mmCIF file of C-alpha atoms and ligand atoms in Angstrom:
data_model
loop_
_atom_site.group_PDB
_atom_site.id
_atom_site.type_symbol
_atom_site.label_atom_id
_atom_site.label_comp_id
_atom_site.label_asym_id
_atom_site.label_seq_id
_atom_site.Cartn_x
_atom_site.Cartn_y
_atom_site.Cartn_z
ATOM 1 C CA UNK C 23 4.845 21.704 13.019
ATOM 2 C CA UNK C 24 3.632 18.188 12.096
ATOM 3 C CA UNK C 25 4.385 15.794 15.029
ATOM 4 C CA UNK C 26 7.072 13.101 14.543
ATOM 5 C CA UNK C 27 6.068 9.534 13.649
ATOM 6 C CA UNK C 28 5.453 7.145 16.642
ATOM 7 C CA UNK C 29 8.212 4.672 17.447
ATOM 8 C CA UNK C 30 8.020 0.844 17.382
ATOM 9 C CA UNK C 31 5.749 -1.242 19.724
ATOM 10 C CA UNK C 32 7.192 -2.266 22.990
ATOM 11 C CA UNK C 33 5.428 -5.599 22.834
ATOM 12 C CA UNK C 34 5.519 -7.192 19.437
ATOM 13 C CA UNK C 35 4.029 -10.591 20.464
ATOM 14 C CA UNK C 36 0.911 -11.926 18.878
ATOM 15 C CA UNK C 37 -2.408 -11.160 20.583
ATOM 16 C CA UNK C 38 -6.114 -10.944 19.971
ATOM 17 C CA UNK C 39 -6.793 -7.914 17.849
ATOM 18 C CA UNK C 40 -10.425 -8.518 16.831
ATOM 19 C CA UNK C 41 -11.311 -7.773 20.492
ATOM 20 C CA UNK C 42 -14.138 -6.085 22.448
ATOM 21 C CA UNK C 43 -12.464 -2.700 22.194
ATOM 22 C CA UNK C 44 -12.234 -3.024 18.380
ATOM 23 C CA UNK C 45 -15.457 -4.618 17.121
ATOM 24 C CA UNK C 46 -16.222 -4.684 13.419
ATOM 25 C CA UNK C 47 -18.891 -2.153 12.574
ATOM 26 C CA UNK C 48 -20.333 -1.749 9.074
ATOM 27 C CA UNK C 49 -19.452 1.358 7.156
ATOM 28 C CA UNK C 50 -21.820 4.248 7.702
ATOM 29 C CA UNK C 51 -22.882 6.718 5.005
ATOM 30 C CA UNK C 52 -19.938 8.969 4.256
ATOM 31 C CA UNK C 53 -17.297 6.700 5.809
ATOM 32 C CA UNK C 54 -14.258 6.572 3.425
ATOM 33 C CA UNK C 55 -12.839 3.183 2.365
ATOM 34 C CA UNK C 56 -10.474 2.669 -0.519
ATOM 35 C CA UNK C 57 -7.978 0.474 -2.326
ATOM 36 C CA UNK C 58 -6.130 -0.783 0.809
ATOM 37 C CA UNK C 59 -7.804 -3.714 2.490
ATOM 38 C CA UNK C 60 -5.421 -3.333 5.429
ATOM 39 C CA UNK C 61 -6.369 0.277 6.258
ATOM 40 C CA UNK C 62 -10.035 -0.348 5.408
ATOM 41 C CA UNK C 63 -10.078 -3.102 8.017
ATOM 42 C CA UNK C 64 -8.351 -1.061 10.591
ATOM 43 C CA UNK C 65 -10.977 1.686 10.110
ATOM 44 C CA UNK C 66 -13.851 -0.753 10.274
ATOM 45 C CA UNK C 67 -12.494 -2.094 13.619
ATOM 46 C CA UNK C 68 -11.887 1.295 15.106
ATOM 47 C CA UNK C 69 -8.030 1.116 15.059
ATOM 48 C CA UNK C 70 -8.377 4.113 12.786
ATOM 49 C CA UNK C 71 -11.171 6.733 12.880
ATOM 50 C CA UNK C 72 -14.133 4.879 11.421
ATOM 51 C CA UNK C 73 -14.780 7.730 8.978
ATOM 52 C CA UNK C 74 -11.515 6.866 7.192
ATOM 53 C CA UNK C 75 -9.809 10.253 7.717
ATOM 54 C CA UNK C 76 -6.594 9.921 9.715
ATOM 55 C CA UNK C 77 -3.283 11.491 10.545
ATOM 56 C CA UNK C 78 0.080 9.786 9.734
ATOM 57 C CA UNK C 79 0.601 9.001 13.423
ATOM 58 C CA UNK C 80 -2.852 7.347 13.689
ATOM 59 C CA UNK C 81 -2.070 5.237 10.639
ATOM 60 C CA UNK C 82 1.396 4.118 11.921
ATOM 61 C CA UNK C 83 -0.007 3.293 15.378
ATOM 62 C CA UNK C 84 -2.900 1.356 13.799
ATOM 63 C CA UNK C 85 -0.827 -0.797 11.422
ATOM 64 C CA UNK C 86 1.642 -1.540 14.237
ATOM 65 C CA UNK C 87 -1.016 -2.393 16.855
ATOM 66 C CA UNK C 88 -3.507 -4.104 14.580
ATOM 67 C CA UNK C 89 -1.224 -6.037 12.316
ATOM 68 C CA UNK C 90 2.300 -5.909 13.745
ATOM 69 C CA UNK C 91 3.745 -3.967 10.821
ATOM 70 C CA UNK C 92 7.364 -2.992 11.576
ATOM 71 C CA UNK C 93 8.081 0.625 12.306
ATOM 72 C CA UNK C 94 10.442 1.188 9.338
ATOM 73 C CA UNK C 95 7.930 -0.145 6.863
ATOM 74 C CA UNK C 96 4.974 1.593 8.547
ATOM 75 C CA UNK C 97 6.764 5.014 8.538
ATOM 76 C CA UNK C 98 8.067 4.716 4.966
ATOM 77 C CA UNK C 99 4.755 3.589 3.404
ATOM 78 C CA UNK C 100 2.598 5.986 5.458
ATOM 79 C CA UNK C 101 4.591 9.029 4.642
ATOM 80 C CA UNK C 102 4.911 8.085 0.977
ATOM 81 C CA UNK C 103 1.087 7.955 0.737
ATOM 82 C CA UNK C 104 0.647 10.972 2.986
ATOM 83 C CA UNK C 105 3.051 13.177 0.974
ATOM 84 C CA UNK C 106 1.163 12.652 -2.333
ATOM 85 C CA UNK C 107 -2.435 12.043 -1.135
ATOM 86 C CA UNK C 108 -2.754 13.895 2.097
ATOM 87 C CA UNK C 109 -3.163 17.504 3.304
ATOM 88 C CA UNK C 110 0.217 18.790 4.464
ATOM 89 C CA UNK C 111 -1.356 21.723 6.393
ATOM 90 C CA UNK C 112 -4.155 19.959 8.326
ATOM 91 C CA UNK C 113 -2.154 16.773 8.681
ATOM 92 C CA UNK C 114 -5.098 14.614 7.426
ATOM 93 C CA UNK C 115 -5.432 11.857 4.823
ATOM 94 C CA UNK C 116 -8.458 10.049 3.390
ATOM 95 C CA UNK C 117 -7.978 6.334 3.031
ATOM 96 C CA UNK C 118 -10.448 6.447 0.115
ATOM 97 C CA UNK C 119 -11.567 9.203 -2.206
ATOM 98 C CA UNK C 120 -11.195 12.967 -1.910
ATOM 99 C CA UNK C 121 -12.918 14.394 1.143
ATOM 100 C CA UNK C 122 -13.703 17.920 2.357
ATOM 101 C CA UNK C 123 -12.891 16.546 5.864
ATOM 102 C CA UNK C 124 -9.141 16.870 5.101
ATOM 103 C CA UNK C 125 -9.583 20.615 4.923
ATOM 104 C CA UNK C 126 -8.902 23.390 2.290
ATOM 105 C CA UNK C 127 -6.887 22.472 -0.723
ATOM 106 C CA UNK C 128 -3.425 23.792 -1.446
ATOM 107 C CA UNK C 129 -2.800 25.312 -4.945
ATOM 108 C CA UNK C 130 -2.805 23.020 -7.973
ATOM 109 C CA UNK C 131 -1.249 20.831 -9.340
ATOM 110 C CA UNK C 132 -1.444 19.411 -5.786
ATOM 111 C CA UNK C 133 -4.346 16.931 -5.585
ATOM 112 C CA UNK C 134 -4.875 15.873 -1.942
ATOM 113 C CA UNK C 135 -7.284 13.244 -3.284
ATOM 114 C CA UNK C 136 -6.899 10.448 -0.735
ATOM 115 C CA UNK C 137 -5.506 6.939 -1.463
ATOM 116 C CA UNK C 138 -7.832 6.468 -4.446
ATOM 117 C CA UNK C 139 -5.798 8.934 -6.424
ATOM 118 C CA UNK C 140 -4.310 7.180 -9.426
ATOM 119 C CA UNK C 141 -0.629 7.031 -10.344
ATOM 120 C CA UNK C 142 0.976 8.830 -7.389
ATOM 121 C CA UNK C 143 0.732 5.818 -5.056
ATOM 122 C CA UNK C 144 -2.224 3.645 -6.151
ATOM 123 C CA UNK C 145 -1.446 1.911 -9.481
ATOM 124 C CA UNK C 146 -2.329 -0.788 -11.942
ATOM 125 C CA UNK C 147 -2.432 -4.616 -11.767
ATOM 126 C CA UNK C 148 -3.819 -4.702 -8.252
ATOM 127 C CA UNK C 149 -4.990 -8.149 -7.055
ATOM 128 C CA UNK C 150 -8.652 -7.340 -6.216
ATOM 129 C CA UNK C 151 -9.129 -3.802 -7.538
ATOM 130 C CA UNK C 152 -9.370 -2.809 -11.235
ATOM 131 C CA UNK C 153 -7.080 -0.628 -13.240
ATOM 132 C CA UNK C 154 -8.001 3.068 -13.187
ATOM 133 C CA UNK C 155 -8.372 2.922 -17.050
ATOM 134 C CA UNK C 156 -11.556 0.793 -16.555
ATOM 135 C CA UNK C 157 -13.082 3.427 -14.355
ATOM 136 C CA UNK C 158 -12.740 2.187 -10.711
ATOM 137 C CA UNK C 159 -9.447 1.628 -9.053
ATOM 138 C CA UNK C 160 -10.709 1.110 -5.484
ATOM 139 C CA UNK C 161 -13.743 -1.230 -5.254
ATOM 140 C CA UNK C 162 -13.521 -4.961 -4.613
ATOM 141 C CA UNK C 163 -14.001 -6.792 -7.912
ATOM 142 C CA UNK C 164 -15.566 -10.238 -7.707
ATOM 143 C CA UNK C 165 -14.166 -11.394 -11.034
ATOM 144 C CA UNK C 166 -10.611 -10.598 -9.817
ATOM 145 C CA UNK C 167 -11.195 -12.332 -6.521
ATOM 146 C CA UNK C 168 -12.493 -15.389 -8.446
ATOM 147 C CA UNK C 169 -9.030 -15.546 -10.072
ATOM 148 C CA UNK C 170 -7.439 -15.156 -6.627
ATOM 149 C CA UNK C 171 -9.432 -18.258 -5.599
ATOM 150 C CA UNK C 172 -8.579 -20.136 -8.776
ATOM 151 C CA UNK C 173 -4.889 -19.465 -8.366
ATOM 152 C CA UNK C 174 -4.968 -20.428 -4.710
ATOM 153 C CA UNK C 175 -6.609 -23.718 -5.670
ATOM 154 C CA UNK C 176 -4.190 -24.389 -8.488
ATOM 155 C CA UNK C 177 -0.927 -23.390 -6.807
ATOM 156 C CA UNK C 178 -1.663 -23.352 -3.118
ATOM 157 C CA UNK C 179 -3.889 -26.326 -2.434
ATOM 158 C CA UNK C 180 -6.797 -23.991 -1.693
ATOM 159 C CA UNK C 181 -4.894 -21.327 0.235
ATOM 160 C CA UNK C 182 -2.994 -18.129 -0.720
ATOM 161 C CA UNK C 183 0.690 -18.704 -0.076
ATOM 162 C CA UNK C 184 4.042 -17.416 -1.514
ATOM 163 C CA UNK C 185 3.823 -19.629 -4.552
ATOM 164 C CA UNK C 186 0.362 -18.351 -5.302
ATOM 165 C CA UNK C 187 1.509 -14.770 -4.620
ATOM 166 C CA UNK C 188 4.250 -15.231 -7.248
ATOM 167 C CA UNK C 189 1.966 -16.754 -9.928
ATOM 168 C CA UNK C 190 -0.922 -14.377 -9.290
ATOM 169 C CA UNK C 191 1.269 -11.256 -9.374
ATOM 170 C CA UNK C 192 2.534 -12.384 -12.774
ATOM 171 C CA UNK C 193 -0.985 -13.141 -13.957
ATOM 172 C CA UNK C 194 -2.237 -9.675 -12.973
ATOM 173 C CA UNK C 195 0.608 -8.059 -14.878
ATOM 174 C CA UNK C 196 -0.059 -10.188 -17.976
ATOM 175 C CA UNK C 197 -3.769 -9.308 -17.827
ATOM 176 C CA UNK C 198 -3.083 -5.611 -17.680
ATOM 177 C CA UNK C 199 -0.624 -5.875 -20.615
ATOM 178 C CA UNK C 200 -3.348 -7.680 -22.592
ATOM 179 C CA UNK C 201 -6.347 -5.429 -21.737
ATOM 180 C CA UNK C 202 -5.205 -2.000 -20.607
ATOM 181 C CA UNK C 203 -3.728 0.226 -23.337
ATOM 182 C CA UNK C 204 -2.505 2.649 -20.674
ATOM 183 C CA UNK C 205 -1.013 0.074 -18.341
ATOM 184 C CA UNK C 206 1.746 1.597 -16.299
ATOM 185 C CA UNK C 207 4.155 -0.497 -14.221
ATOM 186 C CA UNK C 208 6.950 1.899 -13.252
ATOM 187 C CA UNK C 209 8.275 3.068 -9.853
ATOM 188 C CA UNK C 210 6.744 3.487 -7.331
ATOM 189 C CA UNK C 211 3.939 1.156 -8.494
ATOM 190 C CA UNK C 212 6.472 -1.429 -9.581
ATOM 191 C CA UNK C 213 7.657 -1.798 -5.988
ATOM 192 C CA UNK C 214 4.291 -1.515 -4.228
ATOM 193 C CA UNK C 215 2.704 -4.160 -6.465
ATOM 194 C CA UNK C 216 5.163 -6.805 -5.300
ATOM 195 C CA UNK C 217 5.146 -5.598 -1.651
ATOM 196 C CA UNK C 218 1.309 -5.743 -1.547
ATOM 197 C CA UNK C 219 1.355 -9.351 -2.861
ATOM 198 C CA UNK C 220 3.313 -10.367 0.278
ATOM 199 C CA UNK C 221 0.888 -8.605 2.702
ATOM 200 C CA UNK C 222 -1.941 -11.138 2.693
ATOM 201 C CA UNK C 223 0.619 -13.711 3.896
ATOM 202 C CA UNK C 224 2.444 -11.628 6.421
ATOM 203 C CA UNK C 225 -0.566 -9.678 7.829
ATOM 204 C CA UNK C 226 -3.836 -11.471 7.053
ATOM 205 C CA UNK C 227 -2.696 -14.947 8.405
ATOM 206 C CA UNK C 228 -3.470 -15.439 12.130
ATOM 207 C CA UNK C 229 -0.284 -15.064 14.229
ATOM 208 C CA UNK C 230 -0.824 -18.503 15.813
ATOM 209 C CA UNK C 231 -0.674 -20.191 12.412
ATOM 210 C CA UNK C 232 2.795 -21.210 11.349
ATOM 211 C CA UNK C 233 2.205 -22.341 7.774
ATOM 212 C CA UNK C 234 2.140 -18.965 5.975
ATOM 213 C CA UNK C 235 -1.064 -19.833 4.163
ATOM 214 C CA UNK C 236 -4.223 -17.756 4.044
ATOM 215 C CA UNK C 237 -7.620 -19.392 3.864
ATOM 216 C CA UNK C 238 -9.881 -18.003 1.246
ATOM 217 C CA UNK C 239 -12.902 -17.112 3.478
ATOM 218 C CA UNK C 240 -10.500 -15.116 5.709
ATOM 219 C CA UNK C 241 -9.040 -13.479 2.541
ATOM 220 C CA UNK C 242 -12.487 -12.511 1.407
ATOM 221 C CA UNK C 243 -13.301 -11.047 4.751
ATOM 222 C CA UNK C 244 -10.340 -8.647 4.567
ATOM 223 C CA UNK C 245 -10.436 -7.735 0.832
ATOM 224 C CA UNK C 246 -14.192 -7.515 0.460
ATOM 225 C CA UNK C 247 -15.691 -6.725 3.828
ATOM 226 C CA UNK C 248 -12.812 -4.932 5.555
ATOM 227 C CA UNK C 249 -13.340 -7.436 8.404
ATOM 228 C CA UNK C 250 -11.024 -9.507 10.630
ATOM 229 C CA UNK C 251 -12.217 -13.074 11.291
ATOM 230 C CA UNK C 252 -13.603 -13.735 14.763
ATOM 231 C CA UNK C 253 -10.892 -14.328 17.280
ATOM 232 C CA UNK C 254 -8.139 -12.973 14.943
ATOM 233 C CA UNK C 255 -4.604 -12.649 16.327
ATOM 234 C CA UNK C 256 -2.070 -10.380 14.737
ATOM 235 C CA UNK C 257 1.277 -11.551 13.284
ATOM 236 C CA UNK C 258 3.590 -13.104 15.903
ATOM 237 C CA UNK C 259 6.520 -10.832 15.058
ATOM 238 C CA UNK C 260 6.994 -7.321 13.756
ATOM 239 C CA UNK C 261 7.199 -7.412 9.950
ATOM 240 C CA UNK C 262 9.445 -4.734 8.563
ATOM 241 C CA UNK C 263 11.369 -3.793 5.403
ATOM 242 C CA UNK C 264 13.892 -6.605 5.742
ATOM 243 C CA UNK C 265 11.284 -9.399 5.866
ATOM 244 C CA UNK C 266 9.121 -7.882 3.101
ATOM 245 C CA UNK C 267 12.235 -7.350 0.957
ATOM 246 C CA UNK C 268 13.122 -11.084 1.039
ATOM 247 C CA UNK C 269 9.548 -12.153 0.357
ATOM 248 C CA UNK C 270 9.493 -9.792 -2.673
ATOM 249 C CA UNK C 271 12.630 -11.520 -4.029
ATOM 250 C CA UNK C 272 10.871 -14.845 -3.724
ATOM 251 C CA UNK C 273 7.780 -13.592 -5.558
ATOM 252 C CA UNK C 274 9.836 -11.751 -8.261
ATOM 253 C CA UNK C 275 12.310 -14.454 -9.092
ATOM 254 C CA UNK C 276 10.177 -17.015 -10.934
ATOM 255 C CA UNK C 277 8.752 -14.312 -13.311
ATOM 256 C CA UNK C 278 11.082 -11.311 -13.482
ATOM 257 C CA UNK C 279 9.955 -8.264 -15.522
ATOM 258 C CA UNK C 280 11.531 -4.872 -15.766
ATOM 259 C CA UNK C 281 9.550 -1.638 -15.093
ATOM 260 C CA UNK C 282 7.683 -0.268 -18.064
ATOM 261 C CA UNK C 283 4.198 0.070 -19.598
ATOM 262 C CA UNK C 284 2.014 -0.244 -22.665
ATOM 263 C CA UNK C 285 2.303 2.450 -25.309
ATOM 264 C CA UNK C 286 -1.397 3.485 -25.749
ATOM 265 C CA UNK C 287 -2.367 0.068 -27.136
ATOM 266 C CA UNK C 288 -2.726 -3.323 -25.620
ATOM 267 C CA UNK C 289 0.178 -5.783 -25.799
ATOM 268 C CA UNK C 290 2.781 -3.092 -26.324
ATOM 269 C CA UNK C 291 4.726 -3.457 -23.011
ATOM 270 C CA UNK C 292 8.010 -1.575 -23.305
ATOM 271 C CA UNK C 293 10.673 -1.416 -20.624
ATOM 272 C CA UNK C 294 11.265 2.128 -19.170
ATOM 273 C CA UNK C 295 14.996 2.451 -18.450
ATOM 274 C CA UNK C 296 14.322 5.630 -16.440
ATOM 275 C CA UNK C 297 12.291 3.854 -13.784
ATOM 276 C CA UNK C 298 13.930 2.505 -10.719
ATOM 277 C CA UNK C 299 14.061 -1.333 -10.470
ATOM 278 C CA UNK C 300 14.852 -3.713 -7.659
ATOM 279 C CA UNK C 301 18.596 -3.073 -7.855
ATOM 280 C CA UNK C 302 17.937 0.724 -7.377
ATOM 281 C CA UNK C 303 16.190 1.184 -4.074
ATOM 282 C CA UNK C 304 17.756 4.605 -3.485
ATOM 283 C CA UNK C 305 16.470 5.721 -6.846
ATOM 284 C CA UNK C 306 12.915 4.607 -5.855
ATOM 285 C CA UNK C 307 13.195 7.036 -2.914
ATOM 286 C CA UNK C 308 14.880 9.884 -4.821
ATOM 287 C CA UNK C 309 12.471 9.835 -7.806
ATOM 288 C CA UNK C 310 9.522 9.607 -5.534
ATOM 289 C CA UNK C 311 10.670 12.835 -3.812
ATOM 290 C CA UNK C 312 12.141 14.707 -6.818
ATOM 291 C CA UNK C 313 9.553 13.671 -9.437
ATOM 292 C CA UNK C 314 6.329 12.567 -7.748
ATOM 293 C CA UNK C 315 6.208 14.906 -4.708
ATOM 294 C CA UNK C 316 7.868 17.835 -6.529
ATOM 295 C CA UNK C 317 5.502 17.402 -9.421
ATOM 296 C CA UNK C 318 2.546 18.050 -7.137
ATOM 297 C CA UNK C 319 4.329 20.870 -5.313
ATOM 298 C CA UNK C 320 6.550 22.714 -7.819
ATOM 299 C CA UNK C 321 6.930 25.854 -5.714
ATOM 300 C CA UNK C 322 5.377 25.544 -2.216
ATOM 301 C CA UNK C 323 5.390 28.544 0.074
ATOM 302 C CA UNK C 324 5.164 29.269 3.853
ATOM 303 C CA UNK C 325 3.692 26.713 6.116
ATOM 304 C CA UNK C 326 3.056 24.309 3.179
ATOM 305 C CA UNK C 327 6.723 24.300 2.295
ATOM 306 C CA UNK C 328 7.783 23.965 5.963
ATOM 307 C CA UNK C 329 5.469 21.053 6.523
ATOM 308 C CA UNK C 330 6.489 19.342 3.287
ATOM 309 C CA UNK C 331 10.112 19.540 4.428
ATOM 310 C CA UNK C 332 9.296 18.183 7.872
ATOM 311 C CA UNK C 333 7.309 15.268 6.370
ATOM 312 C CA UNK C 334 10.001 14.587 3.718
ATOM 313 C CA UNK C 335 12.406 14.260 6.692
ATOM 314 C CA UNK C 336 10.060 11.783 8.476
ATOM 315 C CA UNK C 337 9.689 9.886 5.153
ATOM 316 C CA UNK C 338 13.507 9.546 4.919
ATOM 317 C CA UNK C 339 14.009 8.582 8.566
ATOM 318 C CA UNK C 340 13.729 4.775 8.005
ATOM 319 C CA UNK C 341 16.435 5.094 5.349
ATOM 320 C CA UNK C 342 18.986 6.720 7.737
ATOM 321 C CA UNK C 343 21.927 4.370 7.614
ATOM 322 C CA UNK C 344 20.773 2.650 4.416
ATOM 323 C CA UNK C 345 23.412 4.508 2.330
ATOM 324 C CA UNK C 346 20.761 6.339 0.339
ATOM 325 C CA UNK C 347 21.560 10.089 0.259
ATOM 326 C CA UNK C 348 18.660 12.321 1.450
ATOM 327 C CA UNK C 349 17.347 14.707 -1.180
ATOM 328 C CA UNK C 350 15.947 18.238 -0.552
ATOM 329 C CA UNK C 351 13.729 19.433 -3.423
ATOM 330 C CA UNK C 352 12.523 22.491 -1.465
ATOM 331 C CA UNK C 353 15.801 23.517 0.022
ATOM 332 C CA UNK C 354 17.012 22.741 3.557
HETATM 333 C C1 HEM O 414 -2.893 -1.861 -1.327
HETATM 334 C C2 HEM O 414 -1.823 2.099 1.176
HETATM 335 C C3 HEM O 414 -0.752 -0.691 5.020
HETATM 336 C C4 HEM O 414 -2.525 -4.491 2.642
HETATM 337 C C5 HEM O 414 -2.720 -0.579 -0.966
HETATM 338 C C6 HEM O 414 -2.921 0.621 -1.837
HETATM 339 C C7 HEM O 414 -2.651 1.681 -1.118
HETATM 340 C C8 HEM O 414 -2.266 1.277 0.177
HETATM 341 C C9 HEM O 414 -2.707 3.147 -1.608
HETATM 342 C C10 HEM O 414 -3.440 0.530 -3.299
HETATM 343 C C11 HEM O 414 -2.332 0.180 -4.237
HETATM 344 C C12 HEM O 414 -2.882 -0.591 -5.433
HETATM 345 O O1 HEM O 414 -3.222 -1.797 -5.313
HETATM 346 O O2 HEM O 414 -3.020 0.031 -6.472
HETATM 347 C C13 HEM O 414 -1.325 1.674 2.430
HETATM 348 C C14 HEM O 414 -0.780 2.529 3.400
HETATM 349 C C15 HEM O 414 -0.430 1.761 4.507
HETATM 350 C C16 HEM O 414 -0.785 0.416 4.198
HETATM 351 C C17 HEM O 414 -0.562 4.014 3.296
HETATM 352 C C18 HEM O 414 0.226 2.248 5.736
HETATM 353 C C19 HEM O 414 1.198 1.608 6.343
HETATM 354 C C20 HEM O 414 -1.219 -1.950 4.738
HETATM 355 C C21 HEM O 414 -1.266 -3.019 5.735
HETATM 356 C C22 HEM O 414 -1.782 -4.096 5.090
HETATM 357 C C23 HEM O 414 -2.037 -3.721 3.696
HETATM 358 C C24 HEM O 414 -0.873 -2.980 7.187
HETATM 359 C C25 HEM O 414 -2.119 -5.427 5.569
HETATM 360 C C26 HEM O 414 -2.581 -5.587 6.795
HETATM 361 C C27 HEM O 414 -2.658 -4.117 1.393
HETATM 362 C C28 HEM O 414 -2.931 -5.029 0.330
HETATM 363 C C29 HEM O 414 -3.016 -4.317 -0.889
HETATM 364 C C30 HEM O 414 -2.831 -2.877 -0.471
HETATM 365 C C31 HEM O 414 -3.108 -6.552 0.420
HETATM 366 C C32 HEM O 414 -3.305 -4.796 -2.251
HETATM 367 C C33 HEM O 414 -4.756 -4.785 -2.618
HETATM 368 C C34 HEM O 414 -4.998 -5.449 -3.964
HETATM 369 O O3 HEM O 414 -4.018 -5.521 -4.701
HETATM 370 O O4 HEM O 414 -6.138 -5.827 -4.248
HETATM 371 N N1 HEM O 414 -2.330 -0.111 0.261
HETATM 372 N N2 HEM O 414 -1.423 0.389 2.928
HETATM 373 N N3 HEM O 414 -1.721 -2.424 3.554
HETATM 374 N N4 HEM O 414 -2.613 -2.860 0.846
HETATM 375 FE FE1 HEM O 414 -2.132 -1.261 1.936
HETATM 376 MG MG1 MG O 415 -4.490 -0.370 -7.972
#
């Protein structure tokens, strides 16, 4: 049976995390890195296995210890990704592309393709990675980081802050509408796009810095090189669902847009009334389970089904007490 997720940190104070026990080492041949600069960095500093293949518990421990991510957010995001991109039998996930190191594949249509897999978790209009339509959804793109710099200069006085996050999130959406005929911006991507725009502020800013502004050389280190700056201290408090939720509101409010997508041609953005939006958090959870996970596993058997059920329970655990009803696509 897959082990339960780790609990919260006992000590959530800031501390040196780019430390002698966790030196940056360059990627070796075969090491997996992917679309998440947070997890890439944790692997390159040895908070995760340096080959980029990890269990859910290793990921939760690493994001808590390395960045002070709150337990509810860490558990929810890790199990969301693990359920659609990981191997439910071997309990392993690639933080990049598909890898034989996660073990034998379950029957199709399951993918087990790692975090690079498009449209189950990874999605369009990322800040520093391209849309899958253009052929590479996981590598750092200098031209997009140049825009990140330009927006930070224009709206943040040379740093990435919440105002920049809001303007740049909107810009990336507008660019995908104008250039990607297949642009999709529905749940879950609709939610993760806004959440990820907050992460550079909450997690990449040194915990001794009070101004919530990220310098551009530090940003480049994380996004491009998977590297913490020398002497880096993690956030000075645990950052969970509540804090991220209020920062998302701040980013969304100046430029609201409903979930939707282009219709096979550019500039054809159409709202999708079936997708969950920010007033429907329970539907985000329910559709993820009943549509996304169930779509990959229409009729699982044996240990696969048992482990899916166990992991779906762990995925729901941060929502206990939220008022969202738990759903059971594979029986109870
Ligand atoms: C993006 C997974 C934790 C920072 C992503 C993406 C995935 C992912 C799949 C790609 C989505 C996309 O842009 O299309 C995860 C998982 C985590 C986790 C499973 C486990 C808790 C973190 C942490 C940080 C972080 C702790 C910061 C320290 C980011 C950022 C992006 C991102 C900034 C956006 C990249 C961009 O738009 O260029 N993450 N992540 N993530 N992640 Fe993570
Ligand atoms: Mg993406």
